[in-house]
PDB file of C-alpha atoms and ligand atoms in Angstrom:
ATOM      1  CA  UNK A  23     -42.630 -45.467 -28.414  1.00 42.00           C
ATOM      2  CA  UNK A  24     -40.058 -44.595 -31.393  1.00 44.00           C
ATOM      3  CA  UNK A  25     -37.106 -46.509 -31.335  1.00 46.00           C
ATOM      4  CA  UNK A  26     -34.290 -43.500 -30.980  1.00 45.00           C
ATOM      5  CA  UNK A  27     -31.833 -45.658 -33.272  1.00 46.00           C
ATOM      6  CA  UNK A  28     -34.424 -46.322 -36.147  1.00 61.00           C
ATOM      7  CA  UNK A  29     -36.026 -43.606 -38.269  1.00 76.00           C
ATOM      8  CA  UNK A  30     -37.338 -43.746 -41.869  1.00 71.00           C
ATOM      9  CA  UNK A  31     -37.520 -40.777 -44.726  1.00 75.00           C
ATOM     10  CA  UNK A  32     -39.950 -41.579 -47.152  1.00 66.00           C
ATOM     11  CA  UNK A  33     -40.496 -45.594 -47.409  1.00 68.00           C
ATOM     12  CA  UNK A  34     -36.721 -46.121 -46.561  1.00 74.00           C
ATOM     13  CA  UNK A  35     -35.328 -46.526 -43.169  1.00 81.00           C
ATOM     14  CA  UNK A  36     -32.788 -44.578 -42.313  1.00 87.00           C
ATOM     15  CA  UNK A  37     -30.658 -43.294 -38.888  1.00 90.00           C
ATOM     16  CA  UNK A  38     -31.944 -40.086 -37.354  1.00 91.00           C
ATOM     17  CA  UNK A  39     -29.435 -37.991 -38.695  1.00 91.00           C
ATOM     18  CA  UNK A  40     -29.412 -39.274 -41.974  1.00 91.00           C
ATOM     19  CA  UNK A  41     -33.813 -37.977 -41.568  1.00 90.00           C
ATOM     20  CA  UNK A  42     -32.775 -34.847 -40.586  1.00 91.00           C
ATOM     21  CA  UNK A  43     -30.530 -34.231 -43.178  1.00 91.00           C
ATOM     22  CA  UNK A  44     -33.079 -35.426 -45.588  1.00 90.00           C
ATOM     23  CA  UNK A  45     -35.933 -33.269 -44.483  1.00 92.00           C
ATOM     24  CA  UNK A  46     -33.839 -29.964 -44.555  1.00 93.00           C
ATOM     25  CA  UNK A  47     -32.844 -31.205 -48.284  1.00 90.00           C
ATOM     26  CA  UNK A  48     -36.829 -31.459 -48.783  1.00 89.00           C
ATOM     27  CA  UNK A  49     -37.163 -28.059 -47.558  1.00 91.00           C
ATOM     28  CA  UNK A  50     -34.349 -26.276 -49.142  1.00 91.00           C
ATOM     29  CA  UNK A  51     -35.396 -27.626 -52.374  1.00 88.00           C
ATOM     30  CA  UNK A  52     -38.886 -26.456 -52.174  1.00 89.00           C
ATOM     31  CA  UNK A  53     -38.814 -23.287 -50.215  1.00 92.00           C
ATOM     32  CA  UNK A  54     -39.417 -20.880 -52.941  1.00 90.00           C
ATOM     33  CA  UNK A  55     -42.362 -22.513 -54.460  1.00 88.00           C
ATOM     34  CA  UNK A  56     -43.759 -23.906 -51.146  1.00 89.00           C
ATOM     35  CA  UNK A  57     -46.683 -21.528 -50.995  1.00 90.00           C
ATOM     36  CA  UNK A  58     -47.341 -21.753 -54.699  1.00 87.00           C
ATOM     37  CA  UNK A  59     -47.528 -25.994 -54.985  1.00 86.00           C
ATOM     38  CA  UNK A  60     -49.497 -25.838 -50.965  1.00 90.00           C
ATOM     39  CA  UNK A  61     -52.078 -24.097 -53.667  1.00 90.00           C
ATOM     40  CA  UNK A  62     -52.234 -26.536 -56.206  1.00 85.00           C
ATOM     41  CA  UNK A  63     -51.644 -29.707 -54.438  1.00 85.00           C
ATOM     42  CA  UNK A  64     -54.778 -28.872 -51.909  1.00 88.00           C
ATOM     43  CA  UNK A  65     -56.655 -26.658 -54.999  1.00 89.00           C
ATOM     44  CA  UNK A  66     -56.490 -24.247 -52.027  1.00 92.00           C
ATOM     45  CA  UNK A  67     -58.100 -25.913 -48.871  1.00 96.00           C
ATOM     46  CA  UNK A  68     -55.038 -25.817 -46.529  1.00 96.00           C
ATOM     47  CA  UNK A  69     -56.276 -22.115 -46.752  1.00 96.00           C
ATOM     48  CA  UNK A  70     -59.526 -23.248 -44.565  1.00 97.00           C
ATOM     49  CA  UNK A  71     -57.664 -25.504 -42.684  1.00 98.00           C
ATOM     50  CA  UNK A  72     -55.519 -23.284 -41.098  1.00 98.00           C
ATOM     51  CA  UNK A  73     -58.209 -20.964 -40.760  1.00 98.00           C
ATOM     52  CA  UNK A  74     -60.346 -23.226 -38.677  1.00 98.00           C
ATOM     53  CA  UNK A  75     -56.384 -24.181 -36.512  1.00 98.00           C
ATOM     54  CA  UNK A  76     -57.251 -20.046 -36.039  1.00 98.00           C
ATOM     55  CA  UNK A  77     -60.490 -20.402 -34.883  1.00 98.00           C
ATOM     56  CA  UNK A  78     -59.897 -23.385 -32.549  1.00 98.00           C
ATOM     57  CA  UNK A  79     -56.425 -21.299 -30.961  1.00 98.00           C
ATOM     58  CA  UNK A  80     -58.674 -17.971 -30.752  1.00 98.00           C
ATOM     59  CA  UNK A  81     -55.391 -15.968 -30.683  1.00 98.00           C
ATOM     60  CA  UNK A  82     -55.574 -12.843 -28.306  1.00 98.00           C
ATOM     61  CA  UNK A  83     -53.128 -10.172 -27.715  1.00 98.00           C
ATOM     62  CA  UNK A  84     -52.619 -10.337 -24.254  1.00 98.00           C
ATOM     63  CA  UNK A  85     -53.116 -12.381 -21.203  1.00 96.00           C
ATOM     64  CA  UNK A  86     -54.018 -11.128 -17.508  1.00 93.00           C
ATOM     65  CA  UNK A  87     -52.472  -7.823 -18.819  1.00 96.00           C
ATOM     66  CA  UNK A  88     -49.325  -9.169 -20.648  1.00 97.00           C
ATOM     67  CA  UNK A  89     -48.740  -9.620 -24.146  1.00 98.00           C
ATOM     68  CA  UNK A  90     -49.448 -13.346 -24.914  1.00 98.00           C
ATOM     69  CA  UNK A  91     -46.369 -15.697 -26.237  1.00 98.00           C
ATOM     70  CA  UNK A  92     -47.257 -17.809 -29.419  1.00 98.00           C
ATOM     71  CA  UNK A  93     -44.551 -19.980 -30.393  1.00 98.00           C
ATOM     72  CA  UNK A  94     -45.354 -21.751 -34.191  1.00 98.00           C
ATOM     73  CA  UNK A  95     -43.218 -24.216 -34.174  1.00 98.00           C
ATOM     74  CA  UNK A  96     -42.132 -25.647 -38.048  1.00 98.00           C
ATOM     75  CA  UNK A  97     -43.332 -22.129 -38.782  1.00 98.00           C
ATOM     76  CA  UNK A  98     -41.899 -22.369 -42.721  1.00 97.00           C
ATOM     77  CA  UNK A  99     -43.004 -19.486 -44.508  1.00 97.00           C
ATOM     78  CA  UNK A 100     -45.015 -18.115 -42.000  1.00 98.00           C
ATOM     79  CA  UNK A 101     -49.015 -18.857 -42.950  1.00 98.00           C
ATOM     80  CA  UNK A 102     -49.733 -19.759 -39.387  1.00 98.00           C
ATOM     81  CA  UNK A 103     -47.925 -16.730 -37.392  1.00 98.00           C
ATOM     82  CA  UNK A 104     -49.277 -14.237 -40.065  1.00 98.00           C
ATOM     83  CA  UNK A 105     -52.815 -15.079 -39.690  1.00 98.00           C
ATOM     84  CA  UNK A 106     -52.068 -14.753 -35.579  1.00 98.00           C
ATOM     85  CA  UNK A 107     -50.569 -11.403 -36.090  1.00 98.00           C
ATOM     86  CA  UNK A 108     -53.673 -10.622 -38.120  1.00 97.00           C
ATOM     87  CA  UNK A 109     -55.974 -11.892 -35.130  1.00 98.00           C
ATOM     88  CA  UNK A 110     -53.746 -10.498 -32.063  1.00 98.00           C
ATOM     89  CA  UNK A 111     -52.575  -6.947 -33.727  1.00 96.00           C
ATOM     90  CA  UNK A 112     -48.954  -5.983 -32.862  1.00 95.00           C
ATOM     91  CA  UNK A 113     -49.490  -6.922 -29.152  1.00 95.00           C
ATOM     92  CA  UNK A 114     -48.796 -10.092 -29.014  1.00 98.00           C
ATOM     93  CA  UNK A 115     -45.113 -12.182 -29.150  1.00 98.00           C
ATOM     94  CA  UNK A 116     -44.742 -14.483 -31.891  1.00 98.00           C
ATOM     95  CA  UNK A 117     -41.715 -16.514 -32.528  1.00 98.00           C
ATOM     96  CA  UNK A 118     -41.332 -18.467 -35.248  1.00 98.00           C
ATOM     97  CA  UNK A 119     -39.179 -21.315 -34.704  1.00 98.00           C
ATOM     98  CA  UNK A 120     -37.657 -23.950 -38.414  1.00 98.00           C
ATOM     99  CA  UNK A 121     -35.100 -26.283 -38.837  1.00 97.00           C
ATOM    100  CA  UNK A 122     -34.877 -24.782 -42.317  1.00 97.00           C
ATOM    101  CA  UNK A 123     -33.008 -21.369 -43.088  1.00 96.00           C
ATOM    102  CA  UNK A 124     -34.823 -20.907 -46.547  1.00 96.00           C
ATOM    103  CA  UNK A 125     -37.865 -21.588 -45.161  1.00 97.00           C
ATOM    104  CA  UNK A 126     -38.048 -18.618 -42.921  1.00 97.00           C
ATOM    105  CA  UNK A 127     -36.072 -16.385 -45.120  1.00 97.00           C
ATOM    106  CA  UNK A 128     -39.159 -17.021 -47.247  1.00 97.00           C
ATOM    107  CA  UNK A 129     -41.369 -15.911 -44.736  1.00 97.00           C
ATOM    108  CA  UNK A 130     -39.087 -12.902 -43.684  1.00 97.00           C
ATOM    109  CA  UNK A 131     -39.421 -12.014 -47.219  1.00 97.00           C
ATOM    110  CA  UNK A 132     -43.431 -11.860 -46.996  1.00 97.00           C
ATOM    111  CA  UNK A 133     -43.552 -10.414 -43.671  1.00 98.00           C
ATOM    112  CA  UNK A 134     -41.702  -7.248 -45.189  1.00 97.00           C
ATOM    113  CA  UNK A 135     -43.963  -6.981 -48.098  1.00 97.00           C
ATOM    114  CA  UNK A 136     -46.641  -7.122 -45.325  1.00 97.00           C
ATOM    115  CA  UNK A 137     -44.786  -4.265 -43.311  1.00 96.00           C
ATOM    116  CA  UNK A 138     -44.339  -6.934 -40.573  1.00 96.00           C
ATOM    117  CA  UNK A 139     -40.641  -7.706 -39.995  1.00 83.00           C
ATOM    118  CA  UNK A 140     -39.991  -6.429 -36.356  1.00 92.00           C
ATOM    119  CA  UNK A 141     -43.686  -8.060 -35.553  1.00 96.00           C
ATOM    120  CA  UNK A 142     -41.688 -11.515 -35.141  1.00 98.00           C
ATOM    121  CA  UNK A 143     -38.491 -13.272 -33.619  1.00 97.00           C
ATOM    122  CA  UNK A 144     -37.258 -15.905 -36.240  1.00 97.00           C
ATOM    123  CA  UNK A 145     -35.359 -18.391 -34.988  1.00 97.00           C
ATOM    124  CA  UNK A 146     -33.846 -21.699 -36.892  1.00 97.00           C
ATOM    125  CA  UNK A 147     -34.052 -24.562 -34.703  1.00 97.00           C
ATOM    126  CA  UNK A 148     -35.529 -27.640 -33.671  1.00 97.00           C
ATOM    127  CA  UNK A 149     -38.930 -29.106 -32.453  1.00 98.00           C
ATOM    128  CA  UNK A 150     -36.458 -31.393 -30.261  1.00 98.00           C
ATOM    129  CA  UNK A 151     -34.870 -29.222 -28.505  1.00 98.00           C
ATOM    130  CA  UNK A 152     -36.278 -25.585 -28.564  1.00 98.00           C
ATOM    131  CA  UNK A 153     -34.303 -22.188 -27.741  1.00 96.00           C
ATOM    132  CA  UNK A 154     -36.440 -21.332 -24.929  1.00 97.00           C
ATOM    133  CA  UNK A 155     -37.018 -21.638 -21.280  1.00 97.00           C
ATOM    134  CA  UNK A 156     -38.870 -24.172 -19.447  1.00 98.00           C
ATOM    135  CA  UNK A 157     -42.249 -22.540 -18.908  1.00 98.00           C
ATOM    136  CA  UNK A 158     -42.037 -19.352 -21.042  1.00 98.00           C
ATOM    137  CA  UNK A 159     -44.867 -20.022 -23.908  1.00 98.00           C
ATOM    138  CA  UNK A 160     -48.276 -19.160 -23.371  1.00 98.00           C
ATOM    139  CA  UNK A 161     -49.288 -21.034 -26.982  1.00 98.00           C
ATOM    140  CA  UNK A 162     -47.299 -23.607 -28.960  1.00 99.00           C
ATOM    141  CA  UNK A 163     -48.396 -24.246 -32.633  1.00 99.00           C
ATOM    142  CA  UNK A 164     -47.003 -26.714 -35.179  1.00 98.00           C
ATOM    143  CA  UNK A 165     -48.329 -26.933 -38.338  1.00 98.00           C
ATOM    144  CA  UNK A 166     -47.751 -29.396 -41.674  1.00 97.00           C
ATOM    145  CA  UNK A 167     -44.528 -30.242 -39.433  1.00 97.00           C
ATOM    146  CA  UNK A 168     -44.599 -32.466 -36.496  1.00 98.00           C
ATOM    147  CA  UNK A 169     -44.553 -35.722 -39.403  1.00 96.00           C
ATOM    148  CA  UNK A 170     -41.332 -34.377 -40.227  1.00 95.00           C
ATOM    149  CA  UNK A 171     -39.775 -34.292 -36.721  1.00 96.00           C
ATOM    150  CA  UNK A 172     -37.427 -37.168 -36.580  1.00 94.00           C
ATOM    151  CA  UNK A 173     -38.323 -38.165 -32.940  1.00 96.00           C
ATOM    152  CA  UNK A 174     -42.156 -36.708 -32.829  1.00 97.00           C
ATOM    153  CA  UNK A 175     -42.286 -37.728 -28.813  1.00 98.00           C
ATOM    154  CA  UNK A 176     -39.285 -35.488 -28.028  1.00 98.00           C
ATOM    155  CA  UNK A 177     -40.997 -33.077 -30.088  1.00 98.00           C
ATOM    156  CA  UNK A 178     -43.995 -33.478 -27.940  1.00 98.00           C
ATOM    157  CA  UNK A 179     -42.304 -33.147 -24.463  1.00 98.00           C
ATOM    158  CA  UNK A 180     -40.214 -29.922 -25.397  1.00 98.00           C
ATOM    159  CA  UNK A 181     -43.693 -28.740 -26.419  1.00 98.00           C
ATOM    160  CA  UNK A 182     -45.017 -29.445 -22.934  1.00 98.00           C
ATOM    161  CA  UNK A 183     -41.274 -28.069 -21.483  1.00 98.00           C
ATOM    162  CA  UNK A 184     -41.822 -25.114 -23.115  1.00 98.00           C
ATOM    163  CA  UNK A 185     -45.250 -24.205 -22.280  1.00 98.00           C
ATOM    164  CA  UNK A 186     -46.266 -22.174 -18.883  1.00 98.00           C
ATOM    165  CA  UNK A 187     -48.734 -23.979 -17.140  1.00 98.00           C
ATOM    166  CA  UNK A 188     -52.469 -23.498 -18.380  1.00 98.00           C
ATOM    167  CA  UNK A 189     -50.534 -23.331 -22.069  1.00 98.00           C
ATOM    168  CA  UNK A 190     -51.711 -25.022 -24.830  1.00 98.00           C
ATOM    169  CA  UNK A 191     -50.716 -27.132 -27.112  1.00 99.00           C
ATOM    170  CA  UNK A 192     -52.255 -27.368 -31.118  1.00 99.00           C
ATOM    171  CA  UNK A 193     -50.973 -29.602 -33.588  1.00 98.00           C
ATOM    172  CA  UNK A 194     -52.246 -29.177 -37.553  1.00 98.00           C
ATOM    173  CA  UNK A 195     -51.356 -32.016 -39.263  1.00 98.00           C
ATOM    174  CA  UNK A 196     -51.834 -34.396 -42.571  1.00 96.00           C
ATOM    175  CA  UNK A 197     -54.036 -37.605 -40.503  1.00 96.00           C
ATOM    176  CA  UNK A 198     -55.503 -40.572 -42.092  1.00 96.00           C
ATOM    177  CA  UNK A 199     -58.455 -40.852 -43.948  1.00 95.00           C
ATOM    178  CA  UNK A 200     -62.129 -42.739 -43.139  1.00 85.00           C
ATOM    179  CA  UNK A 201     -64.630 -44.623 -44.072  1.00 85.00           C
ATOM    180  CA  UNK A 202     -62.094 -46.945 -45.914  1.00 87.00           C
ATOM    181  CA  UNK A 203     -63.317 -46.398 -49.964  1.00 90.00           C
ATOM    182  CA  UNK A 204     -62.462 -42.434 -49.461  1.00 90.00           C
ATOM    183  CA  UNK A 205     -59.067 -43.902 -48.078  1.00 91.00           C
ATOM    184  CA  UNK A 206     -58.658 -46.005 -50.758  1.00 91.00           C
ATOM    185  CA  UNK A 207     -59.402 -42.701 -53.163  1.00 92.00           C
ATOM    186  CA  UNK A 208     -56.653 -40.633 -51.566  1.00 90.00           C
ATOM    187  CA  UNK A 209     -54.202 -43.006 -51.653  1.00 90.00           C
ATOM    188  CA  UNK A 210     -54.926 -43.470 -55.157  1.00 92.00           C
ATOM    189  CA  UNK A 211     -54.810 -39.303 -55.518  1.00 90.00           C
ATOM    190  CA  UNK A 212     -51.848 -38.888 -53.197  1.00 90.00           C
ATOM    191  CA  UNK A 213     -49.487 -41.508 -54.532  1.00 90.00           C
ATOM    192  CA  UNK A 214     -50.095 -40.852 -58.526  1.00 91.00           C
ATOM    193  CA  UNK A 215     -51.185 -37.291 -58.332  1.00 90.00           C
ATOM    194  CA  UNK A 216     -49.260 -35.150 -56.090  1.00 90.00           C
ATOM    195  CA  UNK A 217     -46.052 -36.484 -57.351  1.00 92.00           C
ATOM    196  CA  UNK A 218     -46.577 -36.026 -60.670  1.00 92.00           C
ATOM    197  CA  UNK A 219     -47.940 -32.542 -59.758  1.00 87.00           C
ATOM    198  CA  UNK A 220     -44.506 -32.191 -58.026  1.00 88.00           C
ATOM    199  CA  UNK A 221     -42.654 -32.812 -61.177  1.00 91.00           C
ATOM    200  CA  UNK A 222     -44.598 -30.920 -63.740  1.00 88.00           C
ATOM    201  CA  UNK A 223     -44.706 -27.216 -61.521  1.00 82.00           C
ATOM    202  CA  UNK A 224     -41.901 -27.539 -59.593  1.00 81.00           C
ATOM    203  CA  UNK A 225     -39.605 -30.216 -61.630  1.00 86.00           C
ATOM    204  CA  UNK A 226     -39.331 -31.900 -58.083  1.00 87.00           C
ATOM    205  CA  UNK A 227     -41.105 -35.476 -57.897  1.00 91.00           C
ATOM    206  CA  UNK A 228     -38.664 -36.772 -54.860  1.00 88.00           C
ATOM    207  CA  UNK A 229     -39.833 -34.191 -52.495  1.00 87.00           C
ATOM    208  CA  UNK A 230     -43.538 -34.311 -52.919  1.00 88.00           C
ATOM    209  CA  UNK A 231     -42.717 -38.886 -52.665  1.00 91.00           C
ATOM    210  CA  UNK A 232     -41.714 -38.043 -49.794  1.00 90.00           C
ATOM    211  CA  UNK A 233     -44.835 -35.923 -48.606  1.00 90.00           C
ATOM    212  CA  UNK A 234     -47.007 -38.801 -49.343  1.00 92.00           C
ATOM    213  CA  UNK A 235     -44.912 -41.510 -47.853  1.00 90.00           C
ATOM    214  CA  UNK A 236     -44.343 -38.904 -44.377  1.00 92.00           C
ATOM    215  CA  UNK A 237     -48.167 -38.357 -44.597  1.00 93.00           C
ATOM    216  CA  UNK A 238     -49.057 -42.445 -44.728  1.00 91.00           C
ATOM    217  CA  UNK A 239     -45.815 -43.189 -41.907  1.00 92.00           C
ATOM    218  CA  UNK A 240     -47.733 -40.068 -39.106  1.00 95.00           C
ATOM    219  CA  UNK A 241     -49.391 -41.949 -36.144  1.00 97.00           C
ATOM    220  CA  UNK A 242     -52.884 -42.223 -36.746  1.00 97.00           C
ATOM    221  CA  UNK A 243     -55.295 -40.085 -34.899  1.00 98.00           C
ATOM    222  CA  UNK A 244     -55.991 -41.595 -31.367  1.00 98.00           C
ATOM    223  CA  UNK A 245     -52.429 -42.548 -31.402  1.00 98.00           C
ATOM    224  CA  UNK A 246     -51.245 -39.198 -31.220  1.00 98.00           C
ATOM    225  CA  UNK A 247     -53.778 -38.550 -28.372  1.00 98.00           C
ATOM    226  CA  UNK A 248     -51.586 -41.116 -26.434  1.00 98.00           C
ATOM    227  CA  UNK A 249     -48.935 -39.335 -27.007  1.00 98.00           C
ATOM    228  CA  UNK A 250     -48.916 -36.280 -26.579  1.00 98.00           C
ATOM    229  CA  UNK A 251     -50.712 -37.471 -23.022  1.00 98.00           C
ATOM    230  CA  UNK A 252     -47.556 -39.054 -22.412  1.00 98.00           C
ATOM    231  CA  UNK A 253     -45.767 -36.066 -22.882  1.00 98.00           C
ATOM    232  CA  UNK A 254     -47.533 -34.943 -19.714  1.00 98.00           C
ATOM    233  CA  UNK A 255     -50.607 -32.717 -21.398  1.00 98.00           C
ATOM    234  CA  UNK A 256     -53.878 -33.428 -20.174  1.00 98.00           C
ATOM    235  CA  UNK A 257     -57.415 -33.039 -22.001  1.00 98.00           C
ATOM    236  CA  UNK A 258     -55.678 -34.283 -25.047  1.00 98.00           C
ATOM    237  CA  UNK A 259     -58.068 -34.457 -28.407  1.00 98.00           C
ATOM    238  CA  UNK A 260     -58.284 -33.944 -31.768  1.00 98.00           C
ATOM    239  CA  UNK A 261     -60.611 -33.317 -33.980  1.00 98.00           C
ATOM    240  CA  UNK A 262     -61.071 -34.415 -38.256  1.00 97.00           C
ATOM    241  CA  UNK A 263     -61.546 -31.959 -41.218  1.00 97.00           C
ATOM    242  CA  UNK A 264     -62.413 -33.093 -44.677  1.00 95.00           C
ATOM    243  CA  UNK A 265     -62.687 -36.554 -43.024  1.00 94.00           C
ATOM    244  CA  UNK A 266     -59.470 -37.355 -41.762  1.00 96.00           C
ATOM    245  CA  UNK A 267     -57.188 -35.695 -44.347  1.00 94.00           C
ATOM    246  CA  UNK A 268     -56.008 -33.498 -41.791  1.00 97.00           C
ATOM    247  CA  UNK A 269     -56.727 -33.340 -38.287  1.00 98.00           C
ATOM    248  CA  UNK A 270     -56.123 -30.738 -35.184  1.00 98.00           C
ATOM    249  CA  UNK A 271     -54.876 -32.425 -31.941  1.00 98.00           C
ATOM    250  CA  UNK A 272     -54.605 -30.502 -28.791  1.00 98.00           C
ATOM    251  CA  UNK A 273     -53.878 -30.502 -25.081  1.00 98.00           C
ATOM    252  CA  UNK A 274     -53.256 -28.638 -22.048  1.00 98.00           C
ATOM    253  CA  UNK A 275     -50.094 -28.377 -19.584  1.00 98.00           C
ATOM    254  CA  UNK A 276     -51.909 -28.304 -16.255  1.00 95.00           C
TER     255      UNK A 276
HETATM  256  C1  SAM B 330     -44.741 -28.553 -44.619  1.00 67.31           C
HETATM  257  S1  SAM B 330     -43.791 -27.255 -43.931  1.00 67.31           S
HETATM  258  C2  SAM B 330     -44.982 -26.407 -42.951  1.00 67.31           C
HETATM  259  C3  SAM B 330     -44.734 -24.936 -42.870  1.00 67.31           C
HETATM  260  C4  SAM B 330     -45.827 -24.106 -42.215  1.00 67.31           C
HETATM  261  N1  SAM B 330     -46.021 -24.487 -40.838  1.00 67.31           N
HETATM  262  C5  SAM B 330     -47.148 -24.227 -42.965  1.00 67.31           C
HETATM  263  O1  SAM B 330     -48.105 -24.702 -42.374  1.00 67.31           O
HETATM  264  O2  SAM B 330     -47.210 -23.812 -44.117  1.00 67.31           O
HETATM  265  C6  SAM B 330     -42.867 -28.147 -42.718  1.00 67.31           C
HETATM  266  C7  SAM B 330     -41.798 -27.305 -42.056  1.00 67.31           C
HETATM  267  O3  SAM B 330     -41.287 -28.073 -40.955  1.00 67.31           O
HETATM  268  C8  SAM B 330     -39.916 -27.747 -40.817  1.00 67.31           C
HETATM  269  N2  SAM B 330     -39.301 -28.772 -39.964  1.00 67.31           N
HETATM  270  C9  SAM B 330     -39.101 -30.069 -40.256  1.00 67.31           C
HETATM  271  N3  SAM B 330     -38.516 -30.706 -39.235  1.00 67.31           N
HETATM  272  C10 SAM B 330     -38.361 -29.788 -38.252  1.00 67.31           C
HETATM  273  C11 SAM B 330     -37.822 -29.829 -36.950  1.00 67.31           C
HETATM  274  N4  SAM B 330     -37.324 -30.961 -36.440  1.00 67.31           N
HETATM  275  N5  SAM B 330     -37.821 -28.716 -36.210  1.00 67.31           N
HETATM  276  C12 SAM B 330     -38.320 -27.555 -36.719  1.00 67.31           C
HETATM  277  N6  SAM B 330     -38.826 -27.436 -37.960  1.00 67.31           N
HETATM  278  C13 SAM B 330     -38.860 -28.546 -38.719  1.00 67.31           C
HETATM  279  C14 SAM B 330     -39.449 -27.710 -42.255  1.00 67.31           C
HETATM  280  O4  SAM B 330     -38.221 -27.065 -42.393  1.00 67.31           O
HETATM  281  C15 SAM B 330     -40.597 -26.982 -42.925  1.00 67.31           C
HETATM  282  O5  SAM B 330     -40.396 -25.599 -42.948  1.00 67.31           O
END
């Protein structure tokens, strides 16, 4: 379990609201060329990744009848609730909920050059304590953003609070890397690559530091299982892509 008092931002520890403060500074320095640097940083795989997070949600318009609830939680500039939209049609509900103002006004800016922007409710807030009933979310995503939540296990159990039962729960997230040489090769890549990349495009190396360091500081794989079991979801599991860089965890409020 996290200790509430103790949180850390990068390598440093910090309190939880000095984290929070931090990761909205990330964000609100980034925002505009988030989209552009997710490109180059990845040379374009978070593309498939959140492709196959599509696959595994199989997002459909409606339910018994009744147009389906997504919430995508961390939503940013909206990659995950767009490619939703472009599974469900306009018949489903999708919320997208951010700590981060810029963020979203980013990805209100691209849903109106996609002729999208009444397809959505944005909402700023955060992963610890939603705007939404208990029980009114058929599917909860989180994407890239559950390493940034400054007390992931609260994040977790609003997840399950806001979920109806039979909802489900799908986290996409940055996991840790095996057999141990290729682990050895991305830390190599991640530490002196990405921040330099961060410096040259977007004249930002503190922000993409603190990418690697959140990435290296996320619980590791079966970890997060336990977790987000004792949040209360059952059938927990998750599942590697490109060996552990990333990895999908899910379970079920029964
Ligand atoms: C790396 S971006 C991911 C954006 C988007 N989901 C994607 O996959 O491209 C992480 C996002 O998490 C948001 N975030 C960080 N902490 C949060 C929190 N506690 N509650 C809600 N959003 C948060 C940030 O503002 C940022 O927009």
């Amino acid at each position: 379990m996290q200790n509430p008092e103790k949180s850390w931002f990068g390598e440093k520890n910090v309190t939880p609201e000095e984290k929070t403060r931090g990761v909205i500074g990330v964000f609100d320095s980034v925002a505009n060329r988030y989209d552009l640097m997710n490109d180059f940083m990845s040379i374009g795989i978070h593309r498939l990744w959140k492709d196959r997070f599509i696959k595994m949600i199989r997002p459909r318009a409606t339910i018994a009848g009744r147009p389906t609830n997504y919430i995508d939680v961390a939503g940013g500039t909206g990659d995950i609730a767009f490619k939703i939209r472009n599974k469900t049609g306009a018949g489903a509900n999708i919320t997208l909920c951010d700590l981060n103002y810029s963020m979203l006004s980013v990805g209100r800016d691209r849903a109106i050059d996609k002729g999208w922007i009444n397809d959505f409710n944005w909402v700023t807030g955060n992963a610890e304590s939603l705007p939404l009933p208990e029980s009114s979310t058929d599917i909860y995503t989180i994407a890239f953003g559950l390493r940034n939540v400054t007390h992931i296990d609260n994040a977790l159990k609003e997840a399950y609070r806001v979920l109806k039962p039979g909802g489900k729960f799908f986290c996409l997230e940055f996991s840790h890397v095996r057999p141990f040489i290729l682990a050895k090769a991305y830390d190599l890549y991640s530490y002196n690559v990405i921040p330099k990349l961060g410096e040259k495009i977007v004249n930002d190396r503190e922000s993409y530091q603190y990418l690697v360091e959140s990435i290296r500081k996320f619980p590791k794989q079966k970890e997060l299982v336990q977790r987000i079991e004792n949040a209360g979801f059952k059938r927990a599991k998750y599942t590697n892509m490109s060996m552990g860089i990333v990895a999908i965890h899910q379970g079920i409020k029964i």
